[in-house]
Amino acid sequence: MNCETAEQLVSRAMDGEVDAAERAALDHHLSACAACRARAALWAEAGRMLREESVAAPPAEVMWNDVRRAIRQGAPALRDEPGLLWRLRWAGASIAAVVVLLAGLVALRPHGAMASAPAVEWAETGLPGANTMVMENEETGAIVIWVMTAEGGPNGAAGT
Amino acid sequence: MRTSILAVMLAMAGAATSFADAVQLHAMRILASNEPAPLDRRLERVDYQLRPLFRFESYRFLSDGSGVINTPGETTIALGDGHSVRVRATGDRGGVRAEVQWTRGGQTIVSTVVNLKRNRPAILGGVPDGSGTLIVTLGLQ
């Protein structure tokens, strides 16, 4: 058996895919080859560490907070590409003009667009393991952003 | 063409910014609990908002603070015991779009973006604190 075959057998052995004859041949090669023996020991140690260092999945609410934060922060910006920027220059100027025009029209309206704006655009908590609940009380008009913690007491939002 | 677009942009931007207004914000830190407590006149302006919302027996005034923002702008209102509320506001004409961050000792308790109006305060809370629950109200004055 050469070292290349032994390496393949070591890999398969770690997955429990060698039979008795292959195991015996591998052991025979390892007893005579210090390099393969060292490599096999290294792989075995790496496998042990991976099994022991397994990381538990974070709670769903923490993952959801991360997702919302990632969405809010947006995707990475476009890389500078001279050709692309040149082609977009006039389109960008036109879009900017329209945006400014619309902003001006909104500002000039007798009643601002805030009337139709959502009361809460987003909310999140930085407390570990906690989540937020958002509601708007139609009676009082109040906006409520309530942090839901695992140790939360018996009281809380009474609902709307 | 470019000159006319630029002129329109400048004109409209000028019109939009001419409506920039100063808004005064008031924040209050309150401890809600089921322990009996006398009525506190400092809670008058928010008590009627809290009672229909929560089942707590009492609300205890802890601290308050105010800040003025020339929209767009930013202010931080200190509320004692390491609590503070940072508000970055834009918009005007009866409403303010506010990016709000309530922190305690550098730790963010709540981050949010709300659209405040004079009769539409934001009530942030739910954080257990001793025998009660912390609440921070934020409203326009």
Coordinates of N, CA, C and O in Angstrom, one line a residue, chain B residues 4-125:
Chain B
S4 N -31.4 73.7 -16.1 CA -32.8 73.8 -15.6 C -33.1 72.8 -14.6 O -33.8 73.0 -13.6
I5 N -32.5 71.6 -14.7 CA -32.7 70.6 -13.7 C -32.2 71.0 -12.4 O -32.8 70.9 -11.3
L6 N -31.0 71.6 -12.5 CA -30.3 72.1 -11.2 C -31.2 73.2 -10.6 O -31.3 73.2 -9.4
A7 N -31.7 74.0 -11.4 CA -32.5 75.1 -10.9 C -33.8 74.6 -10.2 O -34.2 75.0 -9.1
V8 N -34.4 73.6 -10.8 CA -35.6 73.0 -10.2 C -35.2 72.3 -8.9 O -35.9 72.5 -7.9
M9 N -34.1 71.6 -8.9 CA -33.7 70.9 -7.7 C -33.4 71.9 -6.6 O -33.9 71.7 -5.4
L10 N -32.7 73.0 -6.9 CA -32.4 74.0 -5.8 C -33.7 74.6 -5.3 O -33.8 74.9 -4.1
A11 N -34.6 74.9 -6.3 CA -35.8 75.6 -5.9 C -36.7 74.7 -4.9 O -37.2 75.2 -3.9
M12 N -36.8 73.4 -5.3 CA -37.6 72.6 -4.5 C -36.9 72.2 -3.2 O -37.6 72.1 -2.2
A13 N -35.6 72.1 -3.2 CA -34.9 71.8 -2.0 C -35.1 73.0 -1.0 O -35.3 72.9 0.2
G14 N -35.0 74.2 -1.6 CA -35.2 75.4 -0.8 C -36.6 75.5 -0.2 O -36.8 75.8 1.0
A15 N -37.6 75.1 -1.0 CA -38.9 75.1 -0.5 C -39.1 74.1 0.6 O -39.8 74.3 1.6
A16 N -38.5 72.9 0.4 CA -38.6 71.9 1.4 C -38.0 72.3 2.7 O -38.5 72.1 3.8
T17 N -36.8 72.8 2.6 CA -36.1 73.1 3.9 C -36.6 74.4 4.6 O -36.4 74.5 5.7
S18 N -37.4 75.2 3.8 CA -38.0 76.3 4.5 C -39.0 75.9 5.5 O -39.4 76.7 6.4
F19 N -39.5 74.7 5.5 CA -40.5 74.2 6.4 C -39.8 73.6 7.6 O -40.5 73.1 8.5
A20 N -38.4 73.5 7.6 CA -37.8 72.9 8.7 C -38.2 73.6 10.0 O -38.3 74.8 10.0
D21 N -38.5 72.8 11.1 CA -39.1 73.4 12.2 C -38.4 72.8 13.5 O -37.8 71.7 13.4
A22 N -38.4 73.5 14.5 CA -37.9 73.0 15.8 C -39.0 72.3 16.5 O -40.1 72.8 16.6
V23 N -38.7 71.1 17.0 CA -39.7 70.3 17.7 C -39.1 70.0 19.1 O -37.9 69.8 19.2
Q24 N -40.0 70.1 20.1 CA -39.5 69.8 21.4 C -40.0 68.4 21.8 O -41.2 68.1 21.7
L25 N -39.1 67.6 22.3 CA -39.4 66.2 22.7 C -39.4 66.1 24.2 O -38.6 66.8 24.9
H26 N -40.2 65.3 24.8 CA -40.2 65.1 26.2 C -40.2 63.6 26.5 O -41.0 62.9 25.9
A27 N -39.3 63.1 27.3 CA -39.2 61.7 27.6 C -39.4 61.5 29.1 O -39.0 62.4 29.9
M28 N -39.9 60.4 29.5 CA -40.2 60.2 30.9 C -39.9 58.7 31.2 O -40.2 57.8 30.4
R29 N -39.2 58.5 32.3 CA -38.9 57.1 32.7 C -39.8 56.7 33.9 O -39.9 57.5 34.9
I30 N -40.5 55.6 33.8 CA -41.5 55.3 34.7 C -41.3 53.8 35.1 O -40.9 53.0 34.3
L31 N -41.6 53.5 36.4 CA -41.6 52.2 36.9 C -43.0 51.7 37.1 O -43.7 52.3 38.0
A32 N -43.4 50.8 36.4 CA -44.8 50.2 36.5 C -44.7 49.0 37.4 O -43.8 48.2 37.3
S33 N -45.7 48.9 38.3 CA -45.7 47.7 39.2 C -47.0 47.5 39.8 O -48.0 48.2 39.5
N34 N -47.2 46.4 40.6 CA -48.4 46.2 41.3 C -48.4 46.6 42.7 O -49.3 46.3 43.5
E35 N -47.4 47.3 43.1 CA -47.3 47.8 44.4 C -48.0 49.2 44.5 O -48.0 50.0 43.6
P36 N -48.8 49.4 45.6 CA -49.6 50.6 45.7 C -48.6 51.9 45.7 O -47.5 51.8 46.3
A37 N -49.1 52.9 45.0 CA -48.3 54.1 45.0 C -49.2 55.3 44.8 O -50.3 55.2 44.2
P38 N -49.0 56.4 45.5 CA -49.8 57.6 45.3 C -49.8 58.1 43.9 O -48.8 57.9 43.2
L39 N -50.8 58.8 43.5 CA -50.8 59.4 42.2 C -49.8 60.5 42.2 O -49.6 61.3 43.1
D40 N -49.1 60.6 41.1 CA -48.0 61.6 40.9 C -48.4 62.5 39.8 O -48.7 62.1 38.7
R41 N -48.5 63.8 40.2 CA -49.0 64.8 39.2 C -48.1 64.9 37.9 O -48.5 65.3 36.9
R42 N -46.8 64.5 38.1 CA -45.9 64.5 37.0 C -46.3 63.5 35.9 O -45.8 63.6 34.8
L43 N -47.1 62.5 36.3 CA -47.5 61.5 35.3 C -48.8 61.8 34.7 O -49.3 61.0 33.9
E44 N -49.4 63.0 35.0 CA -50.7 63.4 34.5 C -50.8 63.2 32.9 O -51.8 62.7 32.4
R45 N -49.8 63.7 32.3 CA -49.8 63.7 30.8 C -49.7 62.3 30.2 O -50.0 62.2 29.0
V46 N -49.3 61.3 30.9 CA -49.2 60.0 30.3 C -50.0 59.0 31.0 O -50.2 57.9 30.4
D47 N -50.5 59.3 32.2 CA -51.3 58.3 32.9 C -52.5 57.8 32.1 O -52.8 56.6 32.1
Y48 N -53.2 58.7 31.5 CA -54.4 58.3 30.8 C -54.0 57.5 29.5 O -54.9 56.8 29.0
Q49 N -52.7 57.6 29.1 CA -52.3 56.7 28.0 C -51.9 55.3 28.5 O -52.2 54.3 27.8
L50 N -51.4 55.2 29.7 CA -50.9 54.0 30.2 C -52.0 53.1 30.7 O -52.0 51.9 30.5
R51 N -53.0 53.7 31.4 CA -54.0 52.9 32.1 C -54.8 52.0 31.1 O -55.0 50.8 31.5
P52 N -55.2 52.4 29.9 CA -56.0 51.5 29.1 C -55.1 50.4 28.5 O -55.6 49.4 27.9
L53 N -53.8 50.6 28.5 CA -52.9 49.7 27.8 C -52.4 48.6 28.7 O -52.2 47.4 28.2
F54 N -52.1 48.8 29.9 CA -51.5 47.8 30.8 C -52.3 47.5 32.0 O -53.2 48.3 32.4
R55 N -51.9 46.4 32.7 CA -52.7 46.0 33.8 C -51.9 46.2 35.1 O -52.2 45.6 36.1
F56 N -51.0 47.1 35.1 CA -50.3 47.4 36.3 C -51.1 48.3 37.3 O -52.0 49.0 36.8
E57 N -50.9 48.0 38.6 CA -51.6 48.8 39.6 C -51.2 50.2 39.7 O -52.0 51.1 39.9
S58 N -49.9 50.4 39.5 CA -49.4 51.8 39.8 C -48.2 52.1 38.8 O -47.6 51.2 38.3
Y59 N -48.0 53.4 38.7 CA -46.9 53.9 37.9 C -46.2 54.9 38.7 O -46.7 55.8 39.3
R60 N -44.9 54.7 38.8 CA -44.0 55.6 39.6 C -43.1 56.4 38.7 O -42.4 55.8 37.9
F61 N -43.2 57.7 38.9 CA -42.3 58.6 38.1 C -40.8 58.4 38.6 O -40.6 58.5 39.8
L62 N -39.9 58.2 37.7 CA -38.5 58.1 38.0 C -37.7 59.3 37.6 O -36.9 59.8 38.3
S63 N -37.9 59.7 36.4 CA -37.2 60.8 35.9 C -37.8 61.3 34.5 O -38.6 60.6 33.9
D64 N -37.4 62.5 34.1 CA -37.8 62.9 32.8 C -36.8 63.9 32.2 O -35.8 64.3 32.9
G65 N -36.9 64.2 31.0 CA -36.0 65.1 30.3 C -36.6 65.6 29.0 O -37.5 65.0 28.5
S66 N -36.1 66.7 28.5 CA -36.6 67.2 27.2 C -35.4 67.6 26.3 O -34.3 67.7 26.8
G67 N -35.7 67.7 25.1 CA -34.7 68.0 24.1 C -35.4 68.7 22.9 O -36.5 68.5 22.6
V68 N -34.6 69.6 22.3 CA -35.2 70.3 21.1 C -34.4 69.9 19.9 O -33.1 69.8 19.9
I69 N -35.1 69.6 18.8 CA -34.4 69.2 17.6 C -34.9 70.2 16.5 O -36.1 70.4 16.3
N70 N -34.0 70.7 15.8 CA -34.3 71.4 14.5 C -34.2 70.4 13.4 O -33.1 70.0 13.0
T71 N -35.4 69.9 13.0 CA -35.4 68.8 12.0 C -34.8 69.2 10.7 O -35.1 70.3 10.2
P72 N -34.0 68.4 10.1 CA -33.5 67.2 10.7 C -32.4 67.4 11.7 O -31.6 68.4 11.5
G73 N -32.4 66.7 12.7 CA -31.4 66.8 13.8 C -31.4 65.7 14.8 O -32.2 64.7 14.6
E74 N -30.6 65.9 15.8 CA -30.5 64.8 16.8 C -30.3 65.3 18.2 O -29.8 66.4 18.3
T75 N -30.9 64.7 19.1 CA -30.7 65.0 20.5 C -30.6 63.8 21.4 O -31.2 62.7 21.0
T76 N -30.0 63.9 22.5 CA -30.0 62.8 23.5 C -30.6 63.3 24.8 O -30.2 64.4 25.3
I77 N -31.5 62.6 25.3 CA -32.2 63.0 26.6 C -31.7 62.0 27.6 O -32.0 60.8 27.5
A78 N -31.1 62.5 28.7 CA -30.6 61.7 29.8 C -31.7 61.5 30.7 O -32.5 62.4 31.1
L79 N -31.9 60.2 31.2 CA -33.0 59.9 32.1 C -32.6 59.3 33.4 O -33.4 58.6 34.1
G80 N -31.3 59.5 33.7 CA -30.8 59.0 35.0 C -30.6 57.5 35.1 O -31.1 56.7 34.2
D81 N -29.8 57.1 36.1 CA -29.4 55.7 36.3 C -28.9 55.1 35.0 O -29.1 53.9 34.8
G82 N -28.2 55.8 34.2 CA -27.5 55.3 33.0 C -28.5 55.2 31.8 O -28.0 54.8 30.7
H83 N -29.7 55.6 32.0 CA -30.7 55.5 30.9 C -30.6 56.8 30.0 O -30.5 57.9 30.6
S84 N -30.7 56.6 28.7 CA -30.8 57.8 27.9 C -31.6 57.4 26.6 O -31.6 56.2 26.2
V85 N -32.1 58.4 26.0 CA -32.9 58.2 24.8 C -32.3 59.1 23.7 O -32.3 60.4 23.9
R86 N -31.7 58.5 22.7 CA -31.2 59.3 21.6 C -32.2 59.4 20.4 O -32.8 58.3 20.1
V87 N -32.5 60.6 20.0 CA -33.5 60.7 18.9 C -32.9 61.4 17.7 O -32.3 62.5 17.9
R88 N -33.0 60.8 16.6 CA -32.6 61.5 15.3 C -33.9 61.7 14.5 O -34.6 60.7 14.2
A89 N -34.3 63.0 14.3 CA -35.6 63.2 13.8 C -35.5 63.9 12.4 O -34.6 64.7 12.2
T90 N -36.5 63.5 11.6 CA -36.7 64.2 10.3 C -38.2 64.4 10.2 O -39.0 63.8 10.8
G91 N -38.5 65.3 9.3 CA -39.9 65.6 9.0 C -40.5 66.6 9.9 O -39.9 67.1 10.9
D92 N -41.7 67.1 9.5 CA -42.3 68.2 10.3 C -43.8 68.2 9.9 O -44.3 67.2 9.6
R93 N -44.4 69.4 10.0 CA -45.8 69.5 9.7 C -46.7 68.6 10.5 O -47.4 67.8 9.9
G94 N -46.5 68.7 11.8 CA -47.4 67.9 12.7 C -46.9 66.5 13.0 O -47.5 65.8 13.8
G95 N -45.9 66.1 12.4 CA -45.4 64.8 12.6 C -43.9 64.7 12.5 O -43.3 65.5 11.8
V96 N -43.3 63.8 13.2 CA -41.8 63.7 13.2 C -41.5 62.2 13.0 O -42.0 61.4 13.8
R97 N -40.6 62.0 12.0 CA -40.1 60.6 11.9 C -38.9 60.5 12.8 O -37.9 61.3 12.5
A98 N -38.9 59.7 13.8 CA -37.9 59.7 14.8 C -37.2 58.3 14.8 O -37.9 57.3 15.0
E99 N -35.9 58.3 14.7 CA -35.1 57.2 14.9 C -34.7 57.2 16.4 O -34.0 58.1 16.8
V100 N -35.2 56.3 17.2 CA -35.1 56.3 18.6 C -34.2 55.2 19.1 O -34.4 54.0 18.7
Q101 N -33.3 55.5 20.0 CA -32.5 54.4 20.6 C -32.5 54.6 22.1 O -32.0 55.6 22.6
W102 N -33.1 53.7 22.8 CA -33.1 53.8 24.3 C -32.0 52.9 24.8 O -32.0 51.7 24.5
T103 N -31.1 53.4 25.5 CA -29.9 52.7 26.0 C -29.8 52.8 27.5 O -30.3 53.7 28.2
R104 N -29.2 51.8 28.1 CA -28.9 51.8 29.6 C -27.5 51.3 29.7 O -27.1 50.2 29.4
G105 N -26.6 52.3 30.2 CA -25.2 51.9 30.4 C -24.6 51.4 29.1 O -23.7 50.6 29.2
G106 N -24.9 52.0 28.0 CA -24.3 51.6 26.7 C -25.0 50.5 26.0 O -24.7 50.2 24.9
Q107 N -25.9 49.8 26.7 CA -26.6 48.6 26.1 C -27.9 49.1 25.5 O -28.7 49.8 26.2
T108 N -28.1 48.8 24.3 CA -29.4 49.2 23.6 C -30.5 48.3 24.1 O -30.5 47.1 24.1
I109 N -31.5 49.0 24.6 CA -32.7 48.3 25.1 C -33.7 48.2 23.9 O -34.2 47.2 23.6
V110 N -33.9 49.4 23.3 CA -34.9 49.4 22.1 C -34.3 50.3 21.1 O -33.8 51.4 21.4
S111 N -34.3 49.8 19.8 CA -34.1 50.7 18.7 C -35.3 50.7 17.8 O -35.9 49.6 17.6
T112 N -35.7 51.8 17.4 CA -36.9 51.8 16.6 C -37.0 53.1 15.7 O -36.3 54.0 15.9
V113 N -37.9 53.0 14.7 CA -38.2 54.2 14.0 C -39.7 54.4 14.1 O -40.5 53.5 13.7
V114 N -40.1 55.5 14.6 CA -41.6 55.8 14.8 C -41.9 57.1 14.2 O -41.0 58.0 14.1
N115 N -43.2 57.3 13.9 CA -43.6 58.6 13.4 C -44.5 59.2 14.5 O -45.7 58.8 14.7
L116 N -43.9 60.1 15.1 CA -44.6 60.8 16.3 C -45.5 61.9 15.8 O -45.2 62.6 14.9
K117 N -46.6 62.1 16.6 CA -47.4 63.3 16.4 C -47.7 63.8 17.8 O -47.4 63.2 18.8
R118 N -48.3 65.0 17.8 CA -48.5 65.6 19.2 C -49.4 64.7 20.1 O -49.2 64.7 21.3
N119 N -50.3 64.0 19.5 CA -51.2 63.2 20.4 C -50.9 61.7 20.1 O -51.7 60.9 20.4
R120 N -49.7 61.5 19.6 CA -49.3 60.1 19.4 C -47.9 59.8 20.0 O -46.9 59.8 19.2
P121 N -47.8 59.6 21.3 CA -46.5 59.4 21.9 C -46.1 57.9 21.6 O -46.9 57.1 21.3
A122 N -44.8 57.7 21.9 CA -44.3 56.3 21.8 C -44.1 55.9 23.2 O -43.5 56.6 24.1
I123 N -44.5 54.7 23.5 CA -44.3 54.1 24.9 C -43.5 52.9 24.7 O -43.9 51.9 24.1
L124 N -42.3 52.9 25.2 CA -41.3 51.8 25.1 C -41.3 51.2 26.5 O -41.2 51.9 27.5
G125 N -41.2 49.9 26.6 CA -41.2 49.3 27.9 C -41.1 47.8 27.8 O -40.9 47.2 26.8

